[in-house]
mmCIF file of C-alpha atoms and ligand atoms in Angstrom:
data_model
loop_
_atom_site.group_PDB
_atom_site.id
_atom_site.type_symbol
_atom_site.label_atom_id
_atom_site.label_comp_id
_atom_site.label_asym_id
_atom_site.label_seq_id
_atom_site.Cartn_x
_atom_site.Cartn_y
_atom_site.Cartn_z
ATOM 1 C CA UNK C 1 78.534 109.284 37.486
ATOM 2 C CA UNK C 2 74.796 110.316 36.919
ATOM 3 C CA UNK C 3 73.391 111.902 39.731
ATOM 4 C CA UNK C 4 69.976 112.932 38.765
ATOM 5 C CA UNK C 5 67.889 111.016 36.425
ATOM 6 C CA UNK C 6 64.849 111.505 34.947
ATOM 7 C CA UNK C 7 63.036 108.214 33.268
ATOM 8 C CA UNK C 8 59.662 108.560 31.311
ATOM 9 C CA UNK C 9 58.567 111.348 33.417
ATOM 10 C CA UNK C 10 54.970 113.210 32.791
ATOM 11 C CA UNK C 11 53.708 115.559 34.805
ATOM 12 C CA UNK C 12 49.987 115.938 34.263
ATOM 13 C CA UNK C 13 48.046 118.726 36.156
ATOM 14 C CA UNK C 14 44.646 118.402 37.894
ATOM 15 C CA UNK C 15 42.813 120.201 34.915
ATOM 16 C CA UNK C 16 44.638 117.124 32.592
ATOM 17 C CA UNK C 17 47.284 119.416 30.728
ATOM 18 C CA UNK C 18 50.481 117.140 30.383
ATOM 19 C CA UNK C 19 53.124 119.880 31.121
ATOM 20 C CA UNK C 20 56.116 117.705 30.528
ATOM 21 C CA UNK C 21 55.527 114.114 28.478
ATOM 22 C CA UNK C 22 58.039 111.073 29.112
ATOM 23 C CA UNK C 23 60.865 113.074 29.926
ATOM 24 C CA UNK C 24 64.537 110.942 29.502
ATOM 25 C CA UNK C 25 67.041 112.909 30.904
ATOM 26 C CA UNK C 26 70.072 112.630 33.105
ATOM 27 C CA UNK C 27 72.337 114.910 35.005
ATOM 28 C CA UNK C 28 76.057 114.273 35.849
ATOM 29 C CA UNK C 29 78.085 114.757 38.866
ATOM 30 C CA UNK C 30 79.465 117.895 39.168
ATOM 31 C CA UNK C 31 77.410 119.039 35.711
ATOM 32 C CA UNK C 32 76.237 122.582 35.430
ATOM 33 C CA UNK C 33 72.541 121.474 33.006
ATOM 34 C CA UNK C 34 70.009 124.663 31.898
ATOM 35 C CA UNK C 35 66.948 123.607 30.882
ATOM 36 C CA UNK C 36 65.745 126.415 28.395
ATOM 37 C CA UNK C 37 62.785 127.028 26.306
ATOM 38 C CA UNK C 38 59.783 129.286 25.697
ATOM 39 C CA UNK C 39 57.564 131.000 28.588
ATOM 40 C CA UNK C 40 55.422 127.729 29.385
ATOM 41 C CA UNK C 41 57.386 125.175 28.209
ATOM 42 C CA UNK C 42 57.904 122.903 31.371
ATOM 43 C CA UNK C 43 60.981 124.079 32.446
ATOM 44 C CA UNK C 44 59.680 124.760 36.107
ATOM 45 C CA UNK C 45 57.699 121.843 36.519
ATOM 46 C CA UNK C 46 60.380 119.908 35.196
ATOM 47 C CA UNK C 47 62.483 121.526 38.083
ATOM 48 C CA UNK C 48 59.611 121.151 40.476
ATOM 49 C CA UNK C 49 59.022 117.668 40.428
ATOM 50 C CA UNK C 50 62.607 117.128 40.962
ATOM 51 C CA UNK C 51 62.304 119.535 44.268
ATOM 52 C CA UNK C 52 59.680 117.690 45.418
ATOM 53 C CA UNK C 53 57.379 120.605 44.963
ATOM 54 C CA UNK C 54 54.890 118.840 42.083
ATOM 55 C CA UNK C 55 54.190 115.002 42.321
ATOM 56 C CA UNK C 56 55.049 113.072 39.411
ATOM 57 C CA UNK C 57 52.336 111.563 37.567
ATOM 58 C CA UNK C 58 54.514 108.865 35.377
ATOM 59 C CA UNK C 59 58.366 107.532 35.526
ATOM 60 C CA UNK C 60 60.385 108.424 38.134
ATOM 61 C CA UNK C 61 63.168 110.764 39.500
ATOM 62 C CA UNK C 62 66.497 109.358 40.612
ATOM 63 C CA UNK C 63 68.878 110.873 43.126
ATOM 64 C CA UNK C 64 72.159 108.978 43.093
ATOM 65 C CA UNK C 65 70.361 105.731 41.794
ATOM 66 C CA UNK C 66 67.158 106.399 44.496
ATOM 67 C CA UNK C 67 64.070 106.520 43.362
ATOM 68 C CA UNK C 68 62.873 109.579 44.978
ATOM 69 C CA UNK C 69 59.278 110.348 43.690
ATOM 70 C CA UNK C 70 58.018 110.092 47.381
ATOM 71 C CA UNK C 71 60.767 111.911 49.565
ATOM 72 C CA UNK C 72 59.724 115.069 50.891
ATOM 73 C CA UNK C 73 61.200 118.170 49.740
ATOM 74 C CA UNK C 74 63.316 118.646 52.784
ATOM 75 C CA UNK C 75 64.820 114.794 52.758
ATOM 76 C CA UNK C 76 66.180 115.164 48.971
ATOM 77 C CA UNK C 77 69.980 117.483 50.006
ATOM 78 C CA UNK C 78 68.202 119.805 47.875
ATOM 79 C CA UNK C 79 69.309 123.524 48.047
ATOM 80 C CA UNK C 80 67.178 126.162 46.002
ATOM 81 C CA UNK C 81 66.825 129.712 44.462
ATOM 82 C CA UNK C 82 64.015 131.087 42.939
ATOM 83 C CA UNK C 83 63.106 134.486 40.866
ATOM 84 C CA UNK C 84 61.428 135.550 44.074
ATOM 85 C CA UNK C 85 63.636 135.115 46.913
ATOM 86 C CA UNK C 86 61.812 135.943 49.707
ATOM 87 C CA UNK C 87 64.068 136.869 52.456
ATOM 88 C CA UNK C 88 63.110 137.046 56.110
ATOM 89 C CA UNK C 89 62.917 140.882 56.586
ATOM 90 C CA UNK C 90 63.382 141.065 59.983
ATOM 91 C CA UNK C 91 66.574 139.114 60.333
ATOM 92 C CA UNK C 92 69.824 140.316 60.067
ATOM 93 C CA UNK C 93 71.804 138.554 56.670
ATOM 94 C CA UNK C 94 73.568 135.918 59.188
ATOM 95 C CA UNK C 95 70.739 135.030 60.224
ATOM 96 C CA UNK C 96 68.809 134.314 56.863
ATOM 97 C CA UNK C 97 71.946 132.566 55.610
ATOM 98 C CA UNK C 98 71.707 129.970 58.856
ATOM 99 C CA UNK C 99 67.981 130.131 59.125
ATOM 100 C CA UNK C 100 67.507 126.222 57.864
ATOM 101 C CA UNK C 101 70.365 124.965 59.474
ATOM 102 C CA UNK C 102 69.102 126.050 62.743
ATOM 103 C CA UNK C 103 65.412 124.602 61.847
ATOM 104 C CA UNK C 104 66.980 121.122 61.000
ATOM 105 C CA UNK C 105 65.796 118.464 63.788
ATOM 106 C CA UNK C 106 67.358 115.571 65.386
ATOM 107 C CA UNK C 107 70.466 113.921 63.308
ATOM 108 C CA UNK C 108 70.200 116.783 60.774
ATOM 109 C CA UNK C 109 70.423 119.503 63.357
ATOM 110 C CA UNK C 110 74.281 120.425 63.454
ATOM 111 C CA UNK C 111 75.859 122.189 66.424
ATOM 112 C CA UNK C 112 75.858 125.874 66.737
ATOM 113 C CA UNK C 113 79.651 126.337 66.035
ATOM 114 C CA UNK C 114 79.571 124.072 62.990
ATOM 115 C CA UNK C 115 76.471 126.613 61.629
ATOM 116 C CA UNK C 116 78.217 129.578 62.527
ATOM 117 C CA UNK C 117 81.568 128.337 60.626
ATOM 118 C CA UNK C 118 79.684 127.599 57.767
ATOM 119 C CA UNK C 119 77.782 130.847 57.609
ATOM 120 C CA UNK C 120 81.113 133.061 58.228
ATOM 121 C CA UNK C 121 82.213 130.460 54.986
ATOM 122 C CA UNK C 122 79.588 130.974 52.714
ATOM 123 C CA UNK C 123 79.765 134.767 53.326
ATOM 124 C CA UNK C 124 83.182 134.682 52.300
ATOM 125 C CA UNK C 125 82.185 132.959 49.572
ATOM 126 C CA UNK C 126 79.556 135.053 48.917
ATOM 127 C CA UNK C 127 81.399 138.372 49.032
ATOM 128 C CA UNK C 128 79.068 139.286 51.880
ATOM 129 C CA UNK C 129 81.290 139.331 55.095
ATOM 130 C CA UNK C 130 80.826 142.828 55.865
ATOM 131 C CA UNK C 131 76.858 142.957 55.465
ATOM 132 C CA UNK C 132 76.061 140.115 57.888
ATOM 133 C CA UNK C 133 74.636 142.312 60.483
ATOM 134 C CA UNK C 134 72.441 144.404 58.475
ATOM 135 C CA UNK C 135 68.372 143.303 57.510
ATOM 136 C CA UNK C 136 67.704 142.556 53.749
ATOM 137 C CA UNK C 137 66.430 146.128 52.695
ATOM 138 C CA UNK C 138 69.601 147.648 53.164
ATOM 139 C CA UNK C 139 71.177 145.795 51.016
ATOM 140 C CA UNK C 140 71.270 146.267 47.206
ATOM 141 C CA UNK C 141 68.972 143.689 44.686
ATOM 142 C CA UNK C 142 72.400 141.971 43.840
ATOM 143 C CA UNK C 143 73.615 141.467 47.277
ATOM 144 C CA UNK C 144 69.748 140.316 48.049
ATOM 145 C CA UNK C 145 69.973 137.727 45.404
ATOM 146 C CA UNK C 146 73.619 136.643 46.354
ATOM 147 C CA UNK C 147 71.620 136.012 50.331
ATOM 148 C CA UNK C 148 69.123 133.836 48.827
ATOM 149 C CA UNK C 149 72.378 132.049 46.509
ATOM 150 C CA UNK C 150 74.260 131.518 50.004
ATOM 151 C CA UNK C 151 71.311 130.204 51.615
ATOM 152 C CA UNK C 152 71.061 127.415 49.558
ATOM 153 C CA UNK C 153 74.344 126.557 49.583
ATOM 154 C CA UNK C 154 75.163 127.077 53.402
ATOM 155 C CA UNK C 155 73.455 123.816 53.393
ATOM 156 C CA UNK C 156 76.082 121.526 51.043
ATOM 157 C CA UNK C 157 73.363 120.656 48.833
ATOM 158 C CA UNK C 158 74.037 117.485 46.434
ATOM 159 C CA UNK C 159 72.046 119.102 43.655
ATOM 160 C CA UNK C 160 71.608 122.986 43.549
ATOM 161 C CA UNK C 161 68.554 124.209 41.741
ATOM 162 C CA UNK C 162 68.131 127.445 40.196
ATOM 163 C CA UNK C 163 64.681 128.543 38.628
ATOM 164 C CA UNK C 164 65.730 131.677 36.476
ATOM 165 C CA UNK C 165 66.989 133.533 39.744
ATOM 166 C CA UNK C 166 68.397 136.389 37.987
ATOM 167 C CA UNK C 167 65.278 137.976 36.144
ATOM 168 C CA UNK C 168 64.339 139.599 38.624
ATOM 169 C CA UNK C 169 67.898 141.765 38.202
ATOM 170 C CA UNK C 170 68.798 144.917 35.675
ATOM 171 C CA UNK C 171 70.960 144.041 32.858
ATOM 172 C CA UNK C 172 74.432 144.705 34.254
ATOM 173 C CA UNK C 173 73.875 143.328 37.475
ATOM 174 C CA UNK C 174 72.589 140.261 35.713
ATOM 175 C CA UNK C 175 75.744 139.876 33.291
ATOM 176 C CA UNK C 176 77.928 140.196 37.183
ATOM 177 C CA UNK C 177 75.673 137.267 39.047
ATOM 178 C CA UNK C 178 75.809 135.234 35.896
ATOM 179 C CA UNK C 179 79.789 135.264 35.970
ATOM 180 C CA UNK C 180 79.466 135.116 39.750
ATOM 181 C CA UNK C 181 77.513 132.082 39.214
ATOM 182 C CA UNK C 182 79.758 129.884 36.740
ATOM 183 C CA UNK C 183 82.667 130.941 39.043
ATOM 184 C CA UNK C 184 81.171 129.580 42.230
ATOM 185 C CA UNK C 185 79.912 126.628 40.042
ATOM 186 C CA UNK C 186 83.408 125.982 39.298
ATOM 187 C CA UNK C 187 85.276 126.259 43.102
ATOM 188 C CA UNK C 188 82.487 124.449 44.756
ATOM 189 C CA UNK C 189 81.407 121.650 41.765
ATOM 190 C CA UNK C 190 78.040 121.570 42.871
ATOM 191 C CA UNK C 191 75.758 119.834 40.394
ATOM 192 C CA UNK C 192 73.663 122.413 39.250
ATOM 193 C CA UNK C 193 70.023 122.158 37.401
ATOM 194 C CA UNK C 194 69.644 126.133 36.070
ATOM 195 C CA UNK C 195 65.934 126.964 34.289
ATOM 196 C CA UNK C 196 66.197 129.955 32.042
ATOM 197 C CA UNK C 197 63.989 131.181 28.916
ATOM 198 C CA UNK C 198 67.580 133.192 28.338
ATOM 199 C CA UNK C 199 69.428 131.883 25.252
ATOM 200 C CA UNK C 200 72.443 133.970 26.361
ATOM 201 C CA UNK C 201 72.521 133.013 29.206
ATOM 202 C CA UNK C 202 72.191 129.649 28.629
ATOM 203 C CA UNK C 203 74.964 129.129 26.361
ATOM 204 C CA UNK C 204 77.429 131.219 28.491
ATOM 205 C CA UNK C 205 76.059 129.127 32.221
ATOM 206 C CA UNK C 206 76.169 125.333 30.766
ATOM 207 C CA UNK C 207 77.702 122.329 30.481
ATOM 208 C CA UNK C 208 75.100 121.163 29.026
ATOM 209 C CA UNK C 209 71.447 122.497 27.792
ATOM 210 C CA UNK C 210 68.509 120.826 27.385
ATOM 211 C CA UNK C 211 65.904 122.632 25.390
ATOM 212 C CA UNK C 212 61.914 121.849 25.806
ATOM 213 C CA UNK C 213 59.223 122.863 23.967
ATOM 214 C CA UNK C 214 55.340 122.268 25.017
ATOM 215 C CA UNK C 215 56.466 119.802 27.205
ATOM 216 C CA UNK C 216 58.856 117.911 25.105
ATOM 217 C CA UNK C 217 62.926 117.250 24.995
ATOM 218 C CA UNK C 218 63.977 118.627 21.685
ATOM 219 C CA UNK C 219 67.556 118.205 21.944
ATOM 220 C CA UNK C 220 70.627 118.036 24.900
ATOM 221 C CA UNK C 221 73.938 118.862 25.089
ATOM 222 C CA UNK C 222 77.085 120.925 24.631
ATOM 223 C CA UNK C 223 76.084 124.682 24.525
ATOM 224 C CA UNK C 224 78.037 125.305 20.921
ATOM 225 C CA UNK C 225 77.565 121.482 19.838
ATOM 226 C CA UNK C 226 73.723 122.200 19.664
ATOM 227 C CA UNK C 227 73.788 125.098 18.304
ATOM 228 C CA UNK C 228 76.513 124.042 15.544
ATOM 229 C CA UNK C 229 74.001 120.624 14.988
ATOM 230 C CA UNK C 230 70.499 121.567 15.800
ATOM 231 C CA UNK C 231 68.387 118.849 15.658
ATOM 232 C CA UNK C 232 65.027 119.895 14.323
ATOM 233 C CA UNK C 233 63.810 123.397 13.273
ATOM 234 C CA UNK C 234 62.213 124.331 16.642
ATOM 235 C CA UNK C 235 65.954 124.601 18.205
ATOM 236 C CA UNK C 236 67.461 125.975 15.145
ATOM 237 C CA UNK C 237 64.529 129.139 15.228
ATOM 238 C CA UNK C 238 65.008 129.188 19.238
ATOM 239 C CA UNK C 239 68.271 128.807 19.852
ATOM 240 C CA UNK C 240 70.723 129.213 16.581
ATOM 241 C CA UNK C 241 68.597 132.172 14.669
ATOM 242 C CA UNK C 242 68.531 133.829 18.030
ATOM 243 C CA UNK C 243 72.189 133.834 18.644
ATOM 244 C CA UNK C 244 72.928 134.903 15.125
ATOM 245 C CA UNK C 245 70.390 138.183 15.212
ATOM 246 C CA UNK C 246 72.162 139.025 18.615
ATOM 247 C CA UNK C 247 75.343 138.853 16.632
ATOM 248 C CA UNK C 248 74.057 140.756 13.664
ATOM 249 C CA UNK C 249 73.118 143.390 15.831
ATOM 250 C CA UNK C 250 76.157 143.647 17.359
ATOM 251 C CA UNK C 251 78.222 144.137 14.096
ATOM 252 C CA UNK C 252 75.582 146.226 12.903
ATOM 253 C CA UNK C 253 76.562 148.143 15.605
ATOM 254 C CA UNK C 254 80.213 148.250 15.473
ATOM 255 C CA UNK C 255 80.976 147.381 11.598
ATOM 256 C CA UNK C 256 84.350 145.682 11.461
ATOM 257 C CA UNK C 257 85.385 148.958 9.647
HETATM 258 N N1 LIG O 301 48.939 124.064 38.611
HETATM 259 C C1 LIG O 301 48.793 124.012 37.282
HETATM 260 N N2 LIG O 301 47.659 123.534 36.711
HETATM 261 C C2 LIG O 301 47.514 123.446 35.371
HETATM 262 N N3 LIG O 301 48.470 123.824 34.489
HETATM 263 C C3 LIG O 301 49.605 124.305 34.992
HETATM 264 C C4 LIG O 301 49.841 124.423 36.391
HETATM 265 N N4 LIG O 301 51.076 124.942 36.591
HETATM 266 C C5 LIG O 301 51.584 125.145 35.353
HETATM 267 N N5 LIG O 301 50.709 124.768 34.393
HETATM 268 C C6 LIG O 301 50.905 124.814 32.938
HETATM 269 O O1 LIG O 301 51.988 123.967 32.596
HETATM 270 C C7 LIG O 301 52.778 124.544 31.562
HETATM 271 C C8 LIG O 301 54.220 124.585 31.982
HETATM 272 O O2 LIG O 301 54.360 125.476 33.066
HETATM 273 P P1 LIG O 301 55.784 125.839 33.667
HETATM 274 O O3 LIG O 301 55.553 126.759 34.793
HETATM 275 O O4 LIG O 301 56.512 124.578 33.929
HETATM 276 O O5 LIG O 301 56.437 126.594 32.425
HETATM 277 P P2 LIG O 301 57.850 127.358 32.323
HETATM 278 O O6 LIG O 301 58.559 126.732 31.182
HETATM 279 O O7 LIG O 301 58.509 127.383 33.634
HETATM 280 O O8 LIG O 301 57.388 128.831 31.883
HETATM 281 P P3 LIG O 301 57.979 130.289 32.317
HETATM 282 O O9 LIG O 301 59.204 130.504 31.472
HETATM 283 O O10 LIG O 301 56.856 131.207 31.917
HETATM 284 O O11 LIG O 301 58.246 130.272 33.771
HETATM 285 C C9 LIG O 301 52.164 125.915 31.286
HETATM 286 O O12 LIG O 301 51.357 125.831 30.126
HETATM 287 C C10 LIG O 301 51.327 126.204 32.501
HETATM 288 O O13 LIG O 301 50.213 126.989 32.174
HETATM 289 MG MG1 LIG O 302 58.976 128.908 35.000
#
């Protein structure tokens, strides 16, 4: 079942720059997708416009068959994480984690025990149980970054998006949360839209890539199908001559010998 779906979109800017042209491109239920490409690509407008963040300027954006070009951010069942994930600094970690559950109004607004089960869940979850008292700078940049993870799922999103939340991280830390992420992608299910300029971590995250170049789809699908068939020589120099230097290094390294 496709659950987000993307149908001749263009995004053009105020300035006229067309930062992603007549986009086709769907997402399935339950599908982990990373969009990847170069530093300017598109990859966070295309995320953007799906968020509700950027209008769309052609096509439209489908959530579960609804159009949804004109929904406001909040009315999508959106949950997000971004590079920079501001946390409130004055409230504890519980209270970050149930901070837009208690800001929901009317029908949305669920009752205090519900939002108090679900936080004590996601920290669970979330391996952060024992830090829900404490305030964001005494934590530790991973445990910050699994907060601003929690807080967007505390929320049962339909679609989680993820705009290259781990850069921000040191290497090792970033090779845990990545593991972290695919494992919690595969209890929960969420459908998952994951930007990244990060070849690695592209091909070790996905179900599915699609990779963009000034704006463009080059090519979509299984991680190891596109890099065994690459399509046209701007994925085979981005994505497949990439991998292979990483894995010359590597023997080069540590000769079989
Ligand atoms: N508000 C804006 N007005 C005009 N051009 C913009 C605006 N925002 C982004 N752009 C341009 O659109 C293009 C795509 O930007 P976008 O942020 O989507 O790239 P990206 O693939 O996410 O890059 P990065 O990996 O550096 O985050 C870039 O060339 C950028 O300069
Ligand atoms: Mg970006």
């Amino acid at each position: 079942m496709v659950e987000v779906r993307y149908e001749g979109v263009t995004k053009r800017y105020d300035d006229g720059f067309e930062a992603v042209k007549n986009l086709d491109l769907e997402v399935q239920d339950g599908e982990f997708l990373v969009l990847l490409g170069p530093s300017g690509c598109g990859k966070s407008t295309t995320l953007r416009m799906l968020a509700g963040l950027e209008d769309v300027s052609e096509g439209s954006i489908q959530i579960d068959g609804d159009k949804i070009n004109d929904l406001p951010p909040g009315a999508r069942g959106l949950g997000m994480v971004f590079q920079s994930y501001a946390l409130y600094p004055h409230m504890t970690i519980a209270d970050n984690l149930s901070f837009g559950l208690r800001m929901a109004k009317g029908e949305e607004r669920l009752p205090d025990d519900e939002i108090i089960r679900r936080v004590q869940e996601t920290a669970k979850l979330m391996e952060l149980d024992d830090q829900l008292e404490k305030k964001p700078k005494e934590l530790s940049g991973g445990q910050r970054q699994r907060v601003a993870l929690g807080r967007a799922l505390v929320r049962q999103p339909k679609v989680l998006l993820m705009d290259e939340p781990l850069s921000n991280l040191d290497a090792e830390l970033r090779h845990q949360m990545r593991a972290e992420i695919r494992r919690l992608h595969d209890t929960l299910g969420t459908t998952t839209v994951y930007v990244t300029h990060d070849q690695i971590e592209a091909m070790t995250l996905a179900d599915r890539i699609a990779i963009l170049n000034h704006g463009e789809l080059q090519q979509h699908g299984a991680p190891l199908d596109v890099y065994n068939h690459p399509e046209n020589e701007f994925v085979q120099g981005f994505l497949c001559k990439h991998i292979d230097e990483i894995v010359d290094t590597a023997n080069s390294l540590f000769p079989k010998e």
